[in-house]
Short mmCIF file of C-alpha atoms in Angstrom, two decimals:
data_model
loop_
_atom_site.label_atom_id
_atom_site.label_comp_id
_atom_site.label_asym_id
_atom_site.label_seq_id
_atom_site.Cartn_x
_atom_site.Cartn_y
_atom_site.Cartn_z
CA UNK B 22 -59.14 87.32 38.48
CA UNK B 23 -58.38 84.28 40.56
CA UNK B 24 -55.31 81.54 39.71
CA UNK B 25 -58.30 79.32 38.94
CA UNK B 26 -60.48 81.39 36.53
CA UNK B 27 -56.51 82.58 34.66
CA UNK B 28 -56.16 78.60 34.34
CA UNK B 29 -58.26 78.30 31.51
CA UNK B 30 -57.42 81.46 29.46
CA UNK B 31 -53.87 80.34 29.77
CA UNK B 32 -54.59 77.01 28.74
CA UNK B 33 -56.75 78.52 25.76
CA UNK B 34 -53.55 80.57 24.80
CA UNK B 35 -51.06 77.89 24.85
CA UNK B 36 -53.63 75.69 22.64
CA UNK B 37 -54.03 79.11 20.21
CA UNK B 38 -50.31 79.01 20.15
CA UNK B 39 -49.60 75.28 19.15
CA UNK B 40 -52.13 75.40 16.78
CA UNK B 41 -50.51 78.54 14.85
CA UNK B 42 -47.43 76.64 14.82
CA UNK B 43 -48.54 73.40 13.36
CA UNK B 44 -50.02 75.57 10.93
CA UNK B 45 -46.68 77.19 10.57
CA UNK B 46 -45.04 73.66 10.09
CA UNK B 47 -47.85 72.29 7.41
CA UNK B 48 -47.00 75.05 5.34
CA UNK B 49 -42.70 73.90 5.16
CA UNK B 50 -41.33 77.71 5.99
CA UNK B 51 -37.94 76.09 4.99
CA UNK B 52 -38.92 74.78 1.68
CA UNK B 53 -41.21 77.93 0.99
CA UNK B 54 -37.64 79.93 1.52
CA UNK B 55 -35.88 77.94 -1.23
CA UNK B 56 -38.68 78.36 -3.57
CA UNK B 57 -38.76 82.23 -3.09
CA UNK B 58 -35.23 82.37 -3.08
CA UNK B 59 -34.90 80.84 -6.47
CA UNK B 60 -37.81 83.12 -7.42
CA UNK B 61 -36.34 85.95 -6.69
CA UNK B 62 -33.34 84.61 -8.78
CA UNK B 63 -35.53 84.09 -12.22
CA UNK B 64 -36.88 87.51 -11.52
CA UNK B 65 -33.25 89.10 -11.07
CA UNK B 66 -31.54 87.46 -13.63
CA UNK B 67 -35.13 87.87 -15.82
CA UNK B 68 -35.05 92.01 -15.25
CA UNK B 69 -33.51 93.81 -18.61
CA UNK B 70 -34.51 97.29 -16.99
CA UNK B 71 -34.02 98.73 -12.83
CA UNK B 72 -35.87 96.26 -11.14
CA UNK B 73 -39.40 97.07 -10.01
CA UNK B 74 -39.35 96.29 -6.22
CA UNK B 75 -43.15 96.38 -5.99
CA UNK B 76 -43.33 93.77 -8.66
CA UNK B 77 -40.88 91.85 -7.09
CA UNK B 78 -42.36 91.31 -4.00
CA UNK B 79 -45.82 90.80 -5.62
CA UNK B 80 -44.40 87.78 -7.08
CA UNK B 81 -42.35 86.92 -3.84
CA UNK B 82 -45.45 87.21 -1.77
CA UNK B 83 -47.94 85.09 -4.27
CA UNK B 84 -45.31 82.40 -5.14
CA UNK B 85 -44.87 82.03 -0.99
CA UNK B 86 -48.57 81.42 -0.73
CA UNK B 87 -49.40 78.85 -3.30
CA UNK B 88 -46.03 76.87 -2.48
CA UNK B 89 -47.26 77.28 1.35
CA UNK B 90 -50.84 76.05 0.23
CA UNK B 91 -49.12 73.18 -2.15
CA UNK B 92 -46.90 71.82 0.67
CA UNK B 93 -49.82 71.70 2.71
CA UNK B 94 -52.02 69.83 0.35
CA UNK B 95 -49.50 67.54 -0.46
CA UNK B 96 -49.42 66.32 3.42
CA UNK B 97 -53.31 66.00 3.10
CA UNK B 98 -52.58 63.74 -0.07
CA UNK B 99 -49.91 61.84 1.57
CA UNK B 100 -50.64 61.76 5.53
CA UNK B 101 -51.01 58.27 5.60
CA UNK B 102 -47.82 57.45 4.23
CA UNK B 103 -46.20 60.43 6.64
CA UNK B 104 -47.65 57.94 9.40
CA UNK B 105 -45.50 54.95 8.30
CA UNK B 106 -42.14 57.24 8.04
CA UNK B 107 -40.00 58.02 11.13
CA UNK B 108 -38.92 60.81 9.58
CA UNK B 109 -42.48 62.23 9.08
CA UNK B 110 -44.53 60.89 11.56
CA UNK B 111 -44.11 63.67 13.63
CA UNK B 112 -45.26 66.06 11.27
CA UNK B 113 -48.85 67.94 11.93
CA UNK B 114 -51.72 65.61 10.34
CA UNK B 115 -50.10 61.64 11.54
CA UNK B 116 -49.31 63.54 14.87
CA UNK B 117 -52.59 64.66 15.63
CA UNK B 118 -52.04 68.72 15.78
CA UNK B 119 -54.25 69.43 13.28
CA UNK B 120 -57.38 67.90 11.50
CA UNK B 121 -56.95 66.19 7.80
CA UNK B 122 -60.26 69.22 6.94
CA UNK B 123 -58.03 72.05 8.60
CA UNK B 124 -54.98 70.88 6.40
CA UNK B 125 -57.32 70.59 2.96
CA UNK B 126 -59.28 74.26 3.98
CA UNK B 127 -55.35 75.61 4.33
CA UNK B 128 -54.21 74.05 1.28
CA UNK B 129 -56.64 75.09 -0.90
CA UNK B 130 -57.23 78.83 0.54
CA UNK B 131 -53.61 79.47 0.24
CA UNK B 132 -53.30 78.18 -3.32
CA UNK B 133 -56.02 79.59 -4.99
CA UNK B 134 -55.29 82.66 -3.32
CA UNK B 135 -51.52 82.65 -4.29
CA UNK B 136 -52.49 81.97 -7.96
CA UNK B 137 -55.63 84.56 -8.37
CA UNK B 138 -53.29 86.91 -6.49
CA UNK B 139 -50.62 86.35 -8.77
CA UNK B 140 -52.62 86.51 -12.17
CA UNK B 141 -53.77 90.19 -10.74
CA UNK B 142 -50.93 91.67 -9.65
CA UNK B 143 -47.63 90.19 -11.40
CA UNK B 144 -49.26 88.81 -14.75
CA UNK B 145 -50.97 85.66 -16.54
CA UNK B 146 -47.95 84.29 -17.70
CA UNK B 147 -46.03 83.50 -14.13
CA UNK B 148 -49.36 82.41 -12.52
CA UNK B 149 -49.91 79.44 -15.25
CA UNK B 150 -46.11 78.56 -14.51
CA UNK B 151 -47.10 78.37 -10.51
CA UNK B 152 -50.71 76.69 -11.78
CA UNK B 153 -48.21 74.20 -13.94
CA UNK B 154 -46.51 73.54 -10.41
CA UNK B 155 -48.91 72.82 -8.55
CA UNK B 156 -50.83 70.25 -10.82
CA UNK B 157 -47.56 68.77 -11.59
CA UNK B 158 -46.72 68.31 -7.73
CA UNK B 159 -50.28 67.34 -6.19
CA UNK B 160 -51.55 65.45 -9.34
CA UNK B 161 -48.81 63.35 -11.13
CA UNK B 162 -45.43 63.54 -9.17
CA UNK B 163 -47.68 62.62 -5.28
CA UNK B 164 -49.40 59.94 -6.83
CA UNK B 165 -46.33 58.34 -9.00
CA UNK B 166 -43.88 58.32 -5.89
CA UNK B 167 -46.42 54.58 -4.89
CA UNK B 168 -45.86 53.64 -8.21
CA UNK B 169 -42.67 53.91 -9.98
CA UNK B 170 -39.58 55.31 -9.46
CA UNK B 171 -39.40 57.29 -12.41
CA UNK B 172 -41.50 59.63 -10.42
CA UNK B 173 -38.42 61.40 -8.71
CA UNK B 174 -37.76 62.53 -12.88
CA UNK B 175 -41.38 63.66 -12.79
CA UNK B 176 -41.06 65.62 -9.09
CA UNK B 177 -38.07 67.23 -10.68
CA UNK B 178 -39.92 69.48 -12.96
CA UNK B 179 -42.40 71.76 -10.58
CA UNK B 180 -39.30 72.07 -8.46
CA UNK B 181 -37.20 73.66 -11.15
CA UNK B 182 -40.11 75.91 -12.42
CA UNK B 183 -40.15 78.82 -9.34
CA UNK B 184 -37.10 80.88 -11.11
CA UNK B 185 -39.31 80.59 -14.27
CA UNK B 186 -41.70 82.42 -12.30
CA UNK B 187 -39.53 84.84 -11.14
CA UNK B 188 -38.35 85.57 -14.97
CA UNK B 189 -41.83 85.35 -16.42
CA UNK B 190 -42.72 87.94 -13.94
CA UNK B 191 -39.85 90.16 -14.54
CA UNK B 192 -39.39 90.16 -18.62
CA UNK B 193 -43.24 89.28 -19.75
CA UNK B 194 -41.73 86.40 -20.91
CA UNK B 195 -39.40 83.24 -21.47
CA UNK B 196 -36.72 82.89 -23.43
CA UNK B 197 -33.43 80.63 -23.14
CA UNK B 198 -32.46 82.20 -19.96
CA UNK B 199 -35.28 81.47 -18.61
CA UNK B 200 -34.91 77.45 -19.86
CA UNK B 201 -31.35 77.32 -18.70
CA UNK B 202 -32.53 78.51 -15.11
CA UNK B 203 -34.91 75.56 -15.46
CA UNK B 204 -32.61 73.15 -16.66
CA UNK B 205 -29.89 73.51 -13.92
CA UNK B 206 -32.39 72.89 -10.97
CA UNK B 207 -34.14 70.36 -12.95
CA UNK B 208 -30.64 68.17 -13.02
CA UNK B 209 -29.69 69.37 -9.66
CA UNK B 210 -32.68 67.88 -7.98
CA UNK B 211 -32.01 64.35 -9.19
CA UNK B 212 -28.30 63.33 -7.35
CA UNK B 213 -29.95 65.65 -4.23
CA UNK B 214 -33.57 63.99 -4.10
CA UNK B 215 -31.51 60.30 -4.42
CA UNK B 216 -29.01 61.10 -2.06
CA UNK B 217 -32.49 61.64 0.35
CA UNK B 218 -33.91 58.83 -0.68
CA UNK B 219 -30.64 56.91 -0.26
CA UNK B 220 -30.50 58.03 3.34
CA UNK B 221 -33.89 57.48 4.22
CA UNK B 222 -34.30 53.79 1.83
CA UNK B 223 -35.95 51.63 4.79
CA UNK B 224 -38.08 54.76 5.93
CA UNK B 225 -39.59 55.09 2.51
CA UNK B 226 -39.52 50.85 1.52
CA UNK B 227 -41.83 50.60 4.76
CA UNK B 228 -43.90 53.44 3.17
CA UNK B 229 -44.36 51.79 0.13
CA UNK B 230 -42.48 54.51 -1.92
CA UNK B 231 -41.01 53.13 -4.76
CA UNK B 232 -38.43 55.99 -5.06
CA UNK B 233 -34.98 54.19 -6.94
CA UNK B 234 -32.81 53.36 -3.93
CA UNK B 235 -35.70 50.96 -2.58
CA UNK B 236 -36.10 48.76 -5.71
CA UNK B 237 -32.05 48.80 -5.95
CA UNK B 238 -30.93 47.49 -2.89
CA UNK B 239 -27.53 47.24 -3.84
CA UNK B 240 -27.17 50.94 -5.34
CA UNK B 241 -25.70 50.16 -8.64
CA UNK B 242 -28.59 51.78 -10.12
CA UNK B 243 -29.37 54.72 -8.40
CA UNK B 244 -25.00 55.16 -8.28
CA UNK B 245 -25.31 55.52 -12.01
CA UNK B 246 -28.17 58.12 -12.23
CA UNK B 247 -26.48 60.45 -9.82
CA UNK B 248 -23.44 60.31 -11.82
CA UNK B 249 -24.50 60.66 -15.11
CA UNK B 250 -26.73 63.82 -13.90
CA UNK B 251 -24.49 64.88 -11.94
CA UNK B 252 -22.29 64.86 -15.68
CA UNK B 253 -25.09 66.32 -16.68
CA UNK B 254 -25.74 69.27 -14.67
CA UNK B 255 -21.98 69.86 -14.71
CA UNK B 256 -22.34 70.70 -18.43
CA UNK B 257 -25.29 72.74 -18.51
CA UNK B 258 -24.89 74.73 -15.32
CA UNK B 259 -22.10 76.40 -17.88
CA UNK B 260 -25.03 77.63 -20.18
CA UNK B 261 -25.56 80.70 -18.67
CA UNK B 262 -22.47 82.49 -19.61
CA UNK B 263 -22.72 80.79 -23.18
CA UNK B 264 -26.49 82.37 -23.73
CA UNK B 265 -25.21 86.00 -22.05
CA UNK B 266 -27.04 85.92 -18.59
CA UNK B 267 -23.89 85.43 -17.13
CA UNK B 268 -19.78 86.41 -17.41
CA UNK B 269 -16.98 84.33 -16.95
CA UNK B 270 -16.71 84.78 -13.36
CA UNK B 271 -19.31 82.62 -13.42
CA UNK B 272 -18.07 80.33 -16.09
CA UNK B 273 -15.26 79.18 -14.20
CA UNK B 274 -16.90 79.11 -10.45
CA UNK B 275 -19.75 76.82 -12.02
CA UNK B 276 -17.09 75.08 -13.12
CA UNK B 277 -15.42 74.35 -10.15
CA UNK B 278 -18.71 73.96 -8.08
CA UNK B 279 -19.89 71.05 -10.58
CA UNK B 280 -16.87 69.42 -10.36
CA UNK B 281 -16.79 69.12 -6.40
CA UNK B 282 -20.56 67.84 -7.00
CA UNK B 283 -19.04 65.16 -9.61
CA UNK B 284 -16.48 63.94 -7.20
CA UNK B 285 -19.19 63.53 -4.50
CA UNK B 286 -21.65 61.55 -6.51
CA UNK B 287 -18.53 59.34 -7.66
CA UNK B 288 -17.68 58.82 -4.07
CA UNK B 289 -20.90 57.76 -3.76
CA UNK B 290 -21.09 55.38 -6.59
CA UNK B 291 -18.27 53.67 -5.79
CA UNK B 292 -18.74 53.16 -2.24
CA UNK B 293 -22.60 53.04 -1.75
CA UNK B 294 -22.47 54.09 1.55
CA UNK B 295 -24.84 55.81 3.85
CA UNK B 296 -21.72 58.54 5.21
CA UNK B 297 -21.34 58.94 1.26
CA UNK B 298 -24.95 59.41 0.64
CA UNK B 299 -25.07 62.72 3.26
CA UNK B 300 -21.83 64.05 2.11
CA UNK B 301 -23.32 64.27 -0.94
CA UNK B 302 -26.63 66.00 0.25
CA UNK B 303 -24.68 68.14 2.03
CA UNK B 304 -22.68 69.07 -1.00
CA UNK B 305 -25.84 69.79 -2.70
CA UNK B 306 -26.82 71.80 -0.43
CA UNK B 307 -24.18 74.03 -0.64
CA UNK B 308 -23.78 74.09 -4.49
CA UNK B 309 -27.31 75.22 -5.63
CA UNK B 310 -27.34 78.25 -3.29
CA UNK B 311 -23.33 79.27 -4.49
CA UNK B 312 -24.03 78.67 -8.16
CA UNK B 313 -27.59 81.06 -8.00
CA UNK B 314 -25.29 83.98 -5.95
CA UNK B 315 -22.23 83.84 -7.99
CA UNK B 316 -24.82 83.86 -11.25
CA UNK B 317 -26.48 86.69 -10.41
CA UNK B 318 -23.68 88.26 -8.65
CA UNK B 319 -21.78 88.37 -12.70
CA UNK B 320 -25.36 89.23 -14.22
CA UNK B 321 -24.44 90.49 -17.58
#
């Protein structure tokens, strides 16, 4: 085969290959990874006999394909507003890469097949949690982020339900554990989620996102709400050894890791600035990942 008749199959392949990967990128590998991860916690910390591996990555597996298919739909719901934001824009649908119909064929086709999968092989009860998610995320939190800020409480819930997953999938059921798990990423995602939206204020104002830090331009506001969940999350993060999922290894390390948090979202407060605004992200970044290991590292 000539240079000139390869030109085209290697311009085919290259095309094959950029495609795949917007794919890869409408689908958020590095949010998918969170969600699995604290999954896989709820499941771990959910498990009262040896763990059942296959069952394990059954849920694994299904939860990574309807949160792939729910990111995805979400950019279908929201790629106009990705088109306004720097920080988006370059993303698949406003850039171009792929089709708004390849996104909404993706999105759907990965979700129903993570949920149908998921009733099958793992159980009922976990699939209606990952059903809850998605209808919370696509149908009320998408929707109330051009509409009121309150919508960042409202985003907080499908984000802290993936560990109840995981525990639904591993006990048959929910009990306080299971609660607890909810309620320490529930509080957790409000000082990280306003740090964000701190950081990225004019990118979402020009959006038209009404998130808190763009309808309190001089912080007070959103200073207050990461400090008094921040307070918050302190306190309850300290459940789990009260309720017996946890020992006092973890009592104290929560402990410490809350209070670090507190003194960041004080900092914060106080000073309202943007360097304040990513220490504090990064902070958060580190805590929620330390507090889930050192939990089910002292699994009672």
């Amino acid at each position: 085969m000539t240079p000139a008749q390869e030109a085209p199959l290697v311009a085919a392949r290259i095309a094959g290959v950029r495609r795949l990967l917007a794919y890869v990128d409408l689908a958020k590998p590095r949010v998918v990874v969170m969600i699995v991860l604290t999954t896989l916690v709820g499941f771990y910390l959910g498990s009262r006999a040896p763990t059942d591996y296959w069952l394990a990555l059954h849920t694994l597996a299904s939860t990574a394909l309807a949160a792939a298919g729910t990111l995805a739909l979400n950019q279908y719901l929201e790629r106009d507003l990705d088109a306004m934001m720097l920080r988006t824009r370059s993303r698949p649908l406003p850039a171009g890469t792929l089709a708004p119909g390849d996104a909404l064929v993706f999105g759907n086709l990965a979700t129903v097949t993570g949920i149908v999968y998921q009733t099958f092989a793992v159980g009922p009860l976990p699939a209606l949690v990952t059903a809850t998610i998605t209808a919370s995320y696509l149908f009320l939190y998408t929707p109330m982020k051009r509409r009121t800020p309150f919508c960042s409480v409202v985003g907080a819930v499908p984000g802290a339900l993936p560990p109840v997953t995981g525990w639904a999938a591993a006990a048959g059921g929910l009990d306080v554990g299971a609660w607890v798990l909810f309620a320490i990423l529930f509080l957790w995602q409000l000082p990280h989620s306003l740090a964000i939206a701190r950081m990225y204020r004019d990118d979402y104002a020009r959006a038209g996102i009404r998130l808190l830090p763009v309808i309190d331009p001089d912080g007070g506001s959103t200073g207050r709400q990461i400090v008094l969940n921040s307070l918050a999350l302190l306190s309850v993060a300290l459940l789990p050894t009260l309720v017996g999922v946890s020992g006092v290894l973890y009592f104290y390390a929560a402990l410490a890791l809350g209070l670090v948090l507190l003194g960041y979202s004080v900092q914060l407060a106080r000073t309202r600035a943007l360097a304040d605004a990513r220490r504090l992200l990064f902070a958060s970044l580190i805590y929620l990942p330390a507090l889930l290991a050192i939990m089910a590292a002292d699994k009672v």
